[in-house]
Coordinates of C-alpha atoms in Angstrom, one line a residue:
X1386 CA 5.3 11.9 21.9
X1387 CA 2.9 9.1 21.1
X1388 CA 3.0 6.2 23.5
X1389 CA 3.8 3.6 20.7
X1390 CA 7.0 5.6 19.8
X1391 CA 10.0 4.6 22.0
X1392 CA 12.1 7.1 23.7
X1393 CA 15.4 5.8 22.3
X1394 CA 16.7 4.5 19.0
X1395 CA 19.5 2.2 17.8
X1396 CA 21.9 3.7 15.4
X1397 CA 25.4 3.6 13.9
X1398 CA 27.9 6.5 13.7
X1399 CA 31.0 7.0 11.7
X1400 CA 33.4 8.2 14.5
X1401 CA 36.4 8.9 12.3
X1402 CA 37.2 9.2 8.6
X1403 CA 41.0 8.9 8.4
X1404 CA 41.0 5.3 7.1
X1405 CA 43.4 4.0 9.7
X1406 CA 41.0 1.8 11.6
X1407 CA 38.9 0.6 8.6
X1408 CA 35.3 -0.2 9.4
X1409 CA 36.1 -0.3 13.2
X1410 CA 35.3 3.4 13.3
X1411 CA 31.6 2.4 12.9
X1412 CA 30.1 2.5 16.4
X1413 CA 26.7 1.1 17.4
X1414 CA 24.8 2.7 20.3
X1415 CA 21.4 3.6 21.8
X1416 CA 20.5 7.3 21.5
X1417 CA 17.5 9.5 22.4
X1418 CA 14.7 9.6 19.9
X1419 CA 15.3 12.6 17.5
X1420 CA 13.1 15.6 17.8
X1421 CA 10.6 16.1 15.0
X1422 CA 10.7 19.6 13.5
X1423 CA 7.6 21.4 12.2
X1424 CA 8.4 20.4 8.6
X1425 CA 9.8 16.9 9.4
X1426 CA 8.5 13.4 9.2
X1427 CA 9.5 10.7 11.7
X1428 CA 10.1 7.4 10.0
X1429 CA 10.4 3.9 11.5
X1430 CA 13.0 2.4 9.2
X1431 CA 12.4 -1.2 8.2
X1432 CA 15.3 -1.7 5.8
X1433 CA 18.4 0.0 4.3
X1434 CA 20.7 -0.9 1.5
X1435 CA 24.5 -0.2 1.1
X1436 CA 26.4 1.6 -1.6
X1437 CA 30.1 1.9 -2.4
X1438 CA 29.9 5.4 -1.0
X1439 CA 29.0 4.0 2.4
X1440 CA 32.2 1.9 2.4
X1441 CA 34.6 4.7 1.4
X1442 CA 33.4 7.3 3.9
X1443 CA 34.8 5.5 7.0
X1444 CA 37.9 4.6 4.9
X1445 CA 38.6 8.3 4.3
X1446 CA 38.3 8.1 0.5
X1447 CA 35.0 10.0 -0.1
X1448 CA 35.8 13.1 -2.2
X1449 CA 32.9 15.2 -0.6
X1450 CA 32.5 16.7 2.8
X1451 CA 30.8 14.7 5.5
X1452 CA 29.5 15.7 8.9
X1453 CA 31.4 14.6 12.1
X1454 CA 30.0 11.5 13.7
X1455 CA 27.4 11.1 11.0
X1456 CA 24.8 8.4 10.9
X1457 CA 25.7 6.5 7.7
X1458 CA 23.5 5.3 4.9
X1459 CA 21.5 7.2 2.3
X1460 CA 19.0 4.5 1.4
X1461 CA 16.1 3.5 3.6
X1462 CA 12.5 2.4 3.5
X1463 CA 10.0 2.6 6.3
X1464 CA 6.7 3.8 7.7
X1465 CA 5.7 7.3 8.8
X1466 CA 4.9 7.3 12.5
X1467 CA 4.6 11.1 13.2
X1468 CA 4.6 14.4 11.3
X1469 CA 5.4 18.0 12.2
X1470 CA 2.6 20.5 12.3
X1471 CA 3.5 22.0 8.9
X1472 CA 3.8 18.7 7.0
X1473 CA 1.3 18.2 4.2
X1474 CA 2.8 15.6 2.0
X1475 CA 2.6 12.6 4.4
X1476 CA 0.6 11.2 7.3
X1477 CA 1.2 8.4 9.8
X1478 CA 1.0 5.0 8.2
X1479 CA 2.4 6.1 4.8
X1480 CA 5.1 3.9 3.4
X1481 CA 8.1 5.9 2.2
X1482 CA 11.7 5.8 0.8
X1483 CA 14.4 8.3 1.4
X1484 CA 15.7 10.7 -1.2
X1485 CA 19.5 10.7 -1.4
X1486 CA 20.0 14.5 -1.8
X1487 CA 17.4 15.9 0.5
X1488 CA 17.3 19.3 -1.2
X1489 CA 17.4 18.2 -4.8
X1490 CA 13.7 18.4 -5.6
X1491 CA 13.8 19.0 -9.3
X1492 CA 15.7 20.5 -12.2
X1493 CA 19.5 20.8 -12.3
X1494 CA 21.6 20.0 -9.2
X1495 CA 22.6 23.0 -7.2
X1496 CA 25.4 23.4 -4.6
X1497 CA 22.7 23.3 -1.9
X1498 CA 21.4 20.0 -3.3
X1499 CA 24.8 18.5 -3.7
X1500 CA 25.5 19.3 0.0
X1501 CA 22.4 17.6 1.3
X1502 CA 23.3 14.0 1.0
X1503 CA 22.0 11.5 3.6
X1504 CA 24.7 9.6 5.3
X1505 CA 27.3 12.2 4.4
X1506 CA 26.3 15.8 5.1
X1507 CA 23.2 14.8 7.0
X1508 CA 22.4 11.9 9.3
X1509 CA 21.3 8.9 7.3
X1510 CA 19.3 5.7 7.5
X1511 CA 21.3 3.1 9.4
X1512 CA 19.2 3.6 12.6
X1513 CA 15.9 2.4 13.8
X1514 CA 14.1 5.7 13.5
X1515 CA 14.9 8.9 11.6
X1516 CA 13.5 12.4 11.3
X1517 CA 13.6 13.6 7.7
X1518 CA 12.4 16.7 5.8
X1519 CA 9.0 16.0 4.3
X1520 CA 10.6 17.2 1.0
X1521 CA 13.2 14.4 1.2
X1522 CA 10.9 11.5 1.0
X1523 CA 9.0 9.6 -1.7
X1524 CA 6.1 7.2 -1.5
X1525 CA 7.2 3.6 -1.7
X1526 CA 6.1 1.6 -4.7
X1527 CA 3.2 -0.6 -3.5
X1528 CA 4.5 -3.7 -5.1
X1529 CA 7.9 -3.8 -3.4
X1530 CA 9.0 -5.1 0.0
X1531 CA 10.9 -2.7 2.3
X1532 CA 14.2 -4.3 1.4
X1533 CA 13.5 -4.0 -2.3
X1534 CA 12.4 -0.4 -1.9
X1535 CA 15.5 0.5 0.1
X1536 CA 17.6 -0.2 -3.0
X1537 CA 16.1 2.7 -4.9
X1538 CA 17.4 6.0 -3.5
X1539 CA 21.0 5.8 -4.7
X1540 CA 21.6 2.9 -7.1
X1541 CA 18.1 2.9 -8.7
X1542 CA 17.9 6.7 -9.1
X1543 CA 21.4 7.0 -10.4
X1544 CA 20.7 4.4 -13.1
X1545 CA 17.5 6.2 -14.0
X1546 CA 19.2 9.6 -14.2
X1547 CA 22.0 8.1 -16.4
X1548 CA 19.4 6.8 -18.9
X1549 CA 16.7 9.5 -18.7
X1550 CA 18.4 12.6 -17.2
X1551 CA 19.1 14.3 -20.5
X1552 CA 15.9 15.4 -22.1
X1553 CA 17.4 15.3 -25.6
X1554 CA 19.2 12.0 -25.3
X1555 CA 17.1 9.5 -23.3
X1556 CA 17.3 5.8 -23.8
X1557 CA 14.9 4.5 -26.5
X1558 CA 14.0 1.2 -28.1
X1559 CA 16.7 -0.2 -30.4
X1560 CA 19.6 1.7 -28.8
X1561 CA 22.7 0.1 -27.4
X1562 CA 23.5 0.4 -23.7
X1563 CA 26.6 -0.9 -21.9
X1564 CA 26.6 -1.6 -18.2
X1565 CA 29.7 -2.5 -16.1
X1566 CA 29.7 -5.3 -13.5
X1567 CA 27.0 -6.6 -11.2
X1568 CA 26.6 -3.8 -8.6
X1569 CA 23.4 -2.0 -7.9
X1570 CA 23.6 0.8 -10.4
X1571 CA 24.6 -1.6 -13.2
X1572 CA 21.8 -4.1 -12.6
X1573 CA 19.2 -1.3 -12.4
X1574 CA 20.6 0.2 -15.6
X1575 CA 20.3 -3.2 -17.3
X1576 CA 16.7 -3.5 -16.2
X1577 CA 15.7 0.0 -17.2
X1578 CA 17.4 -0.3 -20.6
X1579 CA 15.7 -3.6 -21.4
X1580 CA 12.3 -2.3 -20.3
X1581 CA 12.8 0.6 -22.7
X1582 CA 13.5 -1.9 -25.5
X1583 CA 17.2 -1.2 -25.8
X1584 CA 19.9 -3.8 -26.4
X1585 CA 22.4 -4.3 -23.6
X1586 CA 26.0 -5.3 -23.4
X1587 CA 27.1 -6.1 -19.9
X1588 CA 30.7 -6.5 -18.7
X1589 CA 31.9 -8.7 -15.7
X1590 CA 35.1 -10.0 -14.3
X1591 CA 33.5 -13.2 -13.2
X1592 CA 32.6 -16.1 -15.5
X1593 CA 30.2 -17.3 -12.8
X1594 CA 28.0 -14.2 -13.3
X1595 CA 27.7 -14.4 -17.1
X1596 CA 24.6 -16.6 -17.0
X1597 CA 22.9 -14.5 -14.3
X1598 CA 23.4 -11.3 -16.4
X1599 CA 21.9 -13.0 -19.4
X1600 CA 18.9 -14.2 -17.3
X1601 CA 18.4 -10.5 -16.4
X1602 CA 18.2 -9.7 -20.1
X1603 CA 21.7 -8.8 -21.2
X1604 CA 22.1 -9.5 -24.9
X1605 CA 25.8 -9.9 -24.7
X1606 CA 28.2 -10.3 -21.8
X1607 CA 31.9 -9.6 -22.0
X1608 CA 34.5 -10.8 -19.4
X1609 CA 36.9 -7.9 -19.1
X1610 CA 39.5 -10.1 -17.6
X1611 CA 39.5 -12.4 -20.6
X1612 CA 39.0 -9.5 -23.0
X1613 CA 41.0 -6.5 -21.7
X1614 CA 40.3 -4.5 -24.8
X1615 CA 36.5 -4.9 -24.3
X1616 CA 35.7 -1.5 -25.8
X1617 CA 36.6 -2.5 -29.3
X1618 CA 34.8 -5.8 -28.9
X1619 CA 31.7 -4.0 -27.6
X1620 CA 31.7 -1.7 -30.6
X1621 CA 32.1 -4.6 -32.9
X1622 CA 28.9 -6.2 -31.4
X1623 CA 27.0 -3.0 -32.4
X1624 CA 28.0 -3.5 -36.0
X1625 CA 30.8 -1.0 -35.6
X1626 CA 28.5 2.0 -34.8
X1627 CA 29.2 2.1 -31.1
X1628 CA 27.1 2.4 -27.9
X1629 CA 24.5 5.1 -27.4
X1630 CA 24.8 5.0 -23.6
X1631 CA 27.6 3.7 -21.3
X1632 CA 27.2 3.6 -17.6
X1633 CA 30.7 4.1 -16.3
X1634 CA 31.0 2.8 -12.8
X1635 CA 34.6 1.7 -12.7
X1636 CA 36.1 5.1 -13.3
X1637 CA 39.5 6.1 -14.7
X1638 CA 40.8 2.6 -15.2
X1639 CA 38.0 1.7 -17.6
X1640 CA 37.3 5.0 -19.2
X1641 CA 39.7 4.4 -22.1
X1642 CA 37.6 1.3 -23.0
X1643 CA 34.3 3.2 -22.7
X1644 CA 35.7 5.8 -25.1
X1645 CA 36.7 3.1 -27.5
X1646 CA 33.1 1.7 -27.4
X1647 CA 31.0 4.9 -27.6
X1648 CA 29.4 6.0 -30.8
X1649 CA 29.5 9.5 -32.2
X1650 CA 27.2 11.7 -30.1
X1651 CA 26.9 8.9 -27.5
X1652 CA 26.8 9.6 -23.8
X1653 CA 29.1 8.2 -21.2
X1654 CA 27.6 8.8 -17.7
X1655 CA 30.3 8.7 -15.0
X1656 CA 28.8 7.7 -11.7
X1657 CA 31.7 6.2 -9.7
X1658 CA 35.2 4.9 -9.5
X1659 CA 35.0 1.4 -8.0
X1660 CA 37.9 0.3 -10.2
X1661 CA 40.2 2.8 -8.5
X1662 CA 42.5 5.5 -10.0
X1663 CA 45.3 5.3 -12.5
X1664 CA 48.0 7.9 -13.4
X1665 CA 47.3 7.7 -17.1
X1666 CA 43.7 8.8 -17.2
X1667 CA 41.8 9.9 -20.3
X1668 CA 41.3 13.6 -20.4
X1669 CA 38.8 16.1 -21.9
X1670 CA 40.5 16.0 -25.3
X1671 CA 39.5 12.3 -25.6
X1672 CA 35.9 13.4 -25.5
X1673 CA 36.6 15.7 -28.4
X1674 CA 38.4 13.1 -30.5
X1675 CA 35.6 10.6 -29.9
X1676 CA 32.9 13.3 -30.4
X1677 CA 30.9 12.1 -27.3
X1678 CA 29.5 13.5 -24.1
X1679 CA 31.0 12.5 -20.8
X1680 CA 28.6 13.4 -18.0
X1681 CA 29.2 13.2 -14.3
X1682 CA 26.1 12.8 -12.1
X1683 CA 25.3 12.7 -8.4
X1684 CA 22.3 10.5 -8.1
X1685 CA 19.2 12.5 -9.1
X1686 CA 16.2 14.6 -8.1
X1687 CA 13.0 13.9 -6.3
X1688 CA 11.0 14.5 -9.5
X1689 CA 13.1 11.8 -11.3
X1690 CA 12.7 9.4 -8.4
X1691 CA 8.9 9.8 -8.5
X1692 CA 9.0 9.1 -12.2
X1693 CA 11.2 6.0 -11.5
X1694 CA 8.9 4.7 -8.8
X1695 CA 5.9 5.1 -11.1
X1696 CA 7.7 3.1 -13.8
X1697 CA 8.6 0.4 -11.2
X1698 CA 5.0 0.1 -10.0
X1699 CA 3.7 -0.2 -13.5
X1700 CA 6.2 -2.9 -14.5
X1701 CA 6.4 -5.2 -11.5
X1702 CA 7.9 -8.1 -13.4
X1703 CA 10.6 -6.3 -15.5
X1704 CA 11.7 -3.8 -12.8
X1705 CA 11.9 -5.7 -9.6
X1706 CA 15.1 -4.7 -7.7
X1707 CA 17.7 -7.4 -7.4
X1708 CA 18.6 -8.0 -3.7
X1709 CA 21.6 -10.1 -2.8
X1710 CA 20.8 -13.5 -1.3
X1711 CA 22.6 -12.6 1.9
X1712 CA 21.0 -10.0 4.2
X1713 CA 22.2 -8.6 7.5
X1714 CA 20.6 -7.3 10.7
X1715 CA 21.2 -3.7 11.8
X1716 CA 23.6 -4.8 14.6
X1717 CA 25.6 -6.7 11.9
X1718 CA 26.5 -3.6 9.9
X1719 CA 30.2 -4.1 10.0
X1720 CA 29.8 -7.6 8.6
X1721 CA 27.6 -6.2 5.9
X1722 CA 30.3 -3.6 5.0
X1723 CA 32.9 -6.3 4.9
X1724 CA 30.7 -8.5 2.7
X1725 CA 30.1 -5.7 0.1
X1726 CA 33.7 -4.7 0.2
X1727 CA 34.7 -8.3 -0.7
X1728 CA 32.8 -8.0 -4.0
X1729 CA 31.0 -11.3 -3.4
X1730 CA 27.6 -9.8 -3.7
X1731 CA 25.2 -9.7 -6.7
X1732 CA 22.8 -6.8 -6.8
X1733 CA 22.1 -4.9 -3.6
X1734 CA 23.2 -5.7 -0.1
X1735 CA 20.4 -5.0 2.3
X1736 CA 20.2 -4.5 6.1
X1737 CA 17.0 -5.5 7.9
X1738 CA 16.2 -2.9 10.6
X1739 CA 12.7 -3.7 12.0

C-alpha cells in the first residue's frame, strides 16, 4: 500500500434496521483500510449527499433488501488514489462520482443491477475511503465542487431518467412538466426541464419556498396545502390539455392529483413515497381511464449518468446542483439525518468528508 494512504478509515455503519432506535443505530468507528481488488478503484471520498432512502433504511422502512451492518450512502465524490491491476477506466488522481446501482451499466435495469445499490446491498459512501468496482464510477464534471458532484448519483440521475429514460417520450421544448416539492430529485427535474425549454409547474407546501422555486425557473408554483385539488388547477394552467411529464415523489397520497393533471399519453414517473401511504390508493385501472403511462424507476444506468454529466458540464449556469446552505462533517452524520428528516432543507443535504 502506498505510503500516503492511511492504514485505517473512518466510517458509519447501520447496525440494525428494525426502526426501534431511530437513527441511534448509526455507529461511527475506525476500521482497517479496505483491500483493493484487481478490478476495483480506491477512492478518497471528499463529500457525500443524503437521500430519503438513507433515512428510511435505519428506520426499517426500505422495501428492498439491505446488507447487515452496511456502510450507508449511495452518493459520493472523491479522488482515485489507487487502482487494481486490471483497471483500465481510471488512474490515480482522477476525480470521480459513484454510480448508485453498481451493475447497471446500460440498457434496461436487470435483477442484478437492482440488487447492486450502494449503501443498501453494498457498502456505500459515508466513509473516508472506499473500494469500488471500476464499472461503478463516473468521471466528475470538471465545473462542479465535490459537494455539488456528490448530489448527482441518486437525485440527479433519477430526475434525468424520469425525463429522458423513455426513448419515444423524452422531454422537449414547449412541453409541460410538473415537479413536487423542493427535494433533490424535484429541483434537478425542474432544472433539466427548463434547460430543455419545457414549461414547469412546481408544487410546494411552504409559502416561503414559492419565490425560490420561481427563481430556479418554475413558471407556476402551486401550494398543495392551500390548493388540495392541485391536479385540476395544474391542468387548467396548461390550457386544459394536461402535463406531459409528472415527477411523482410523494407517492400514493398524491397520485390521485397527478392522475388528474396528466394529459392523454403523458408519463407519470414514480420515484418515491415521501408523502407516506394511504389505504385508498389509485390502482392500475386509473392509468387506463386516464390513458397515461405510470412508470416506476430505480435511479438509472451508468450510460445515462455519463450523458447527464456531459449535459451539466456543457451548461454550467443552468444545471448547477442546488446544495442546502447547511452542511455537515462526517462525524455529524446523525445530525445531518435529523436535519433532512425535519424537512427544513432546500435542495441537497451534503456531508463534507475530507
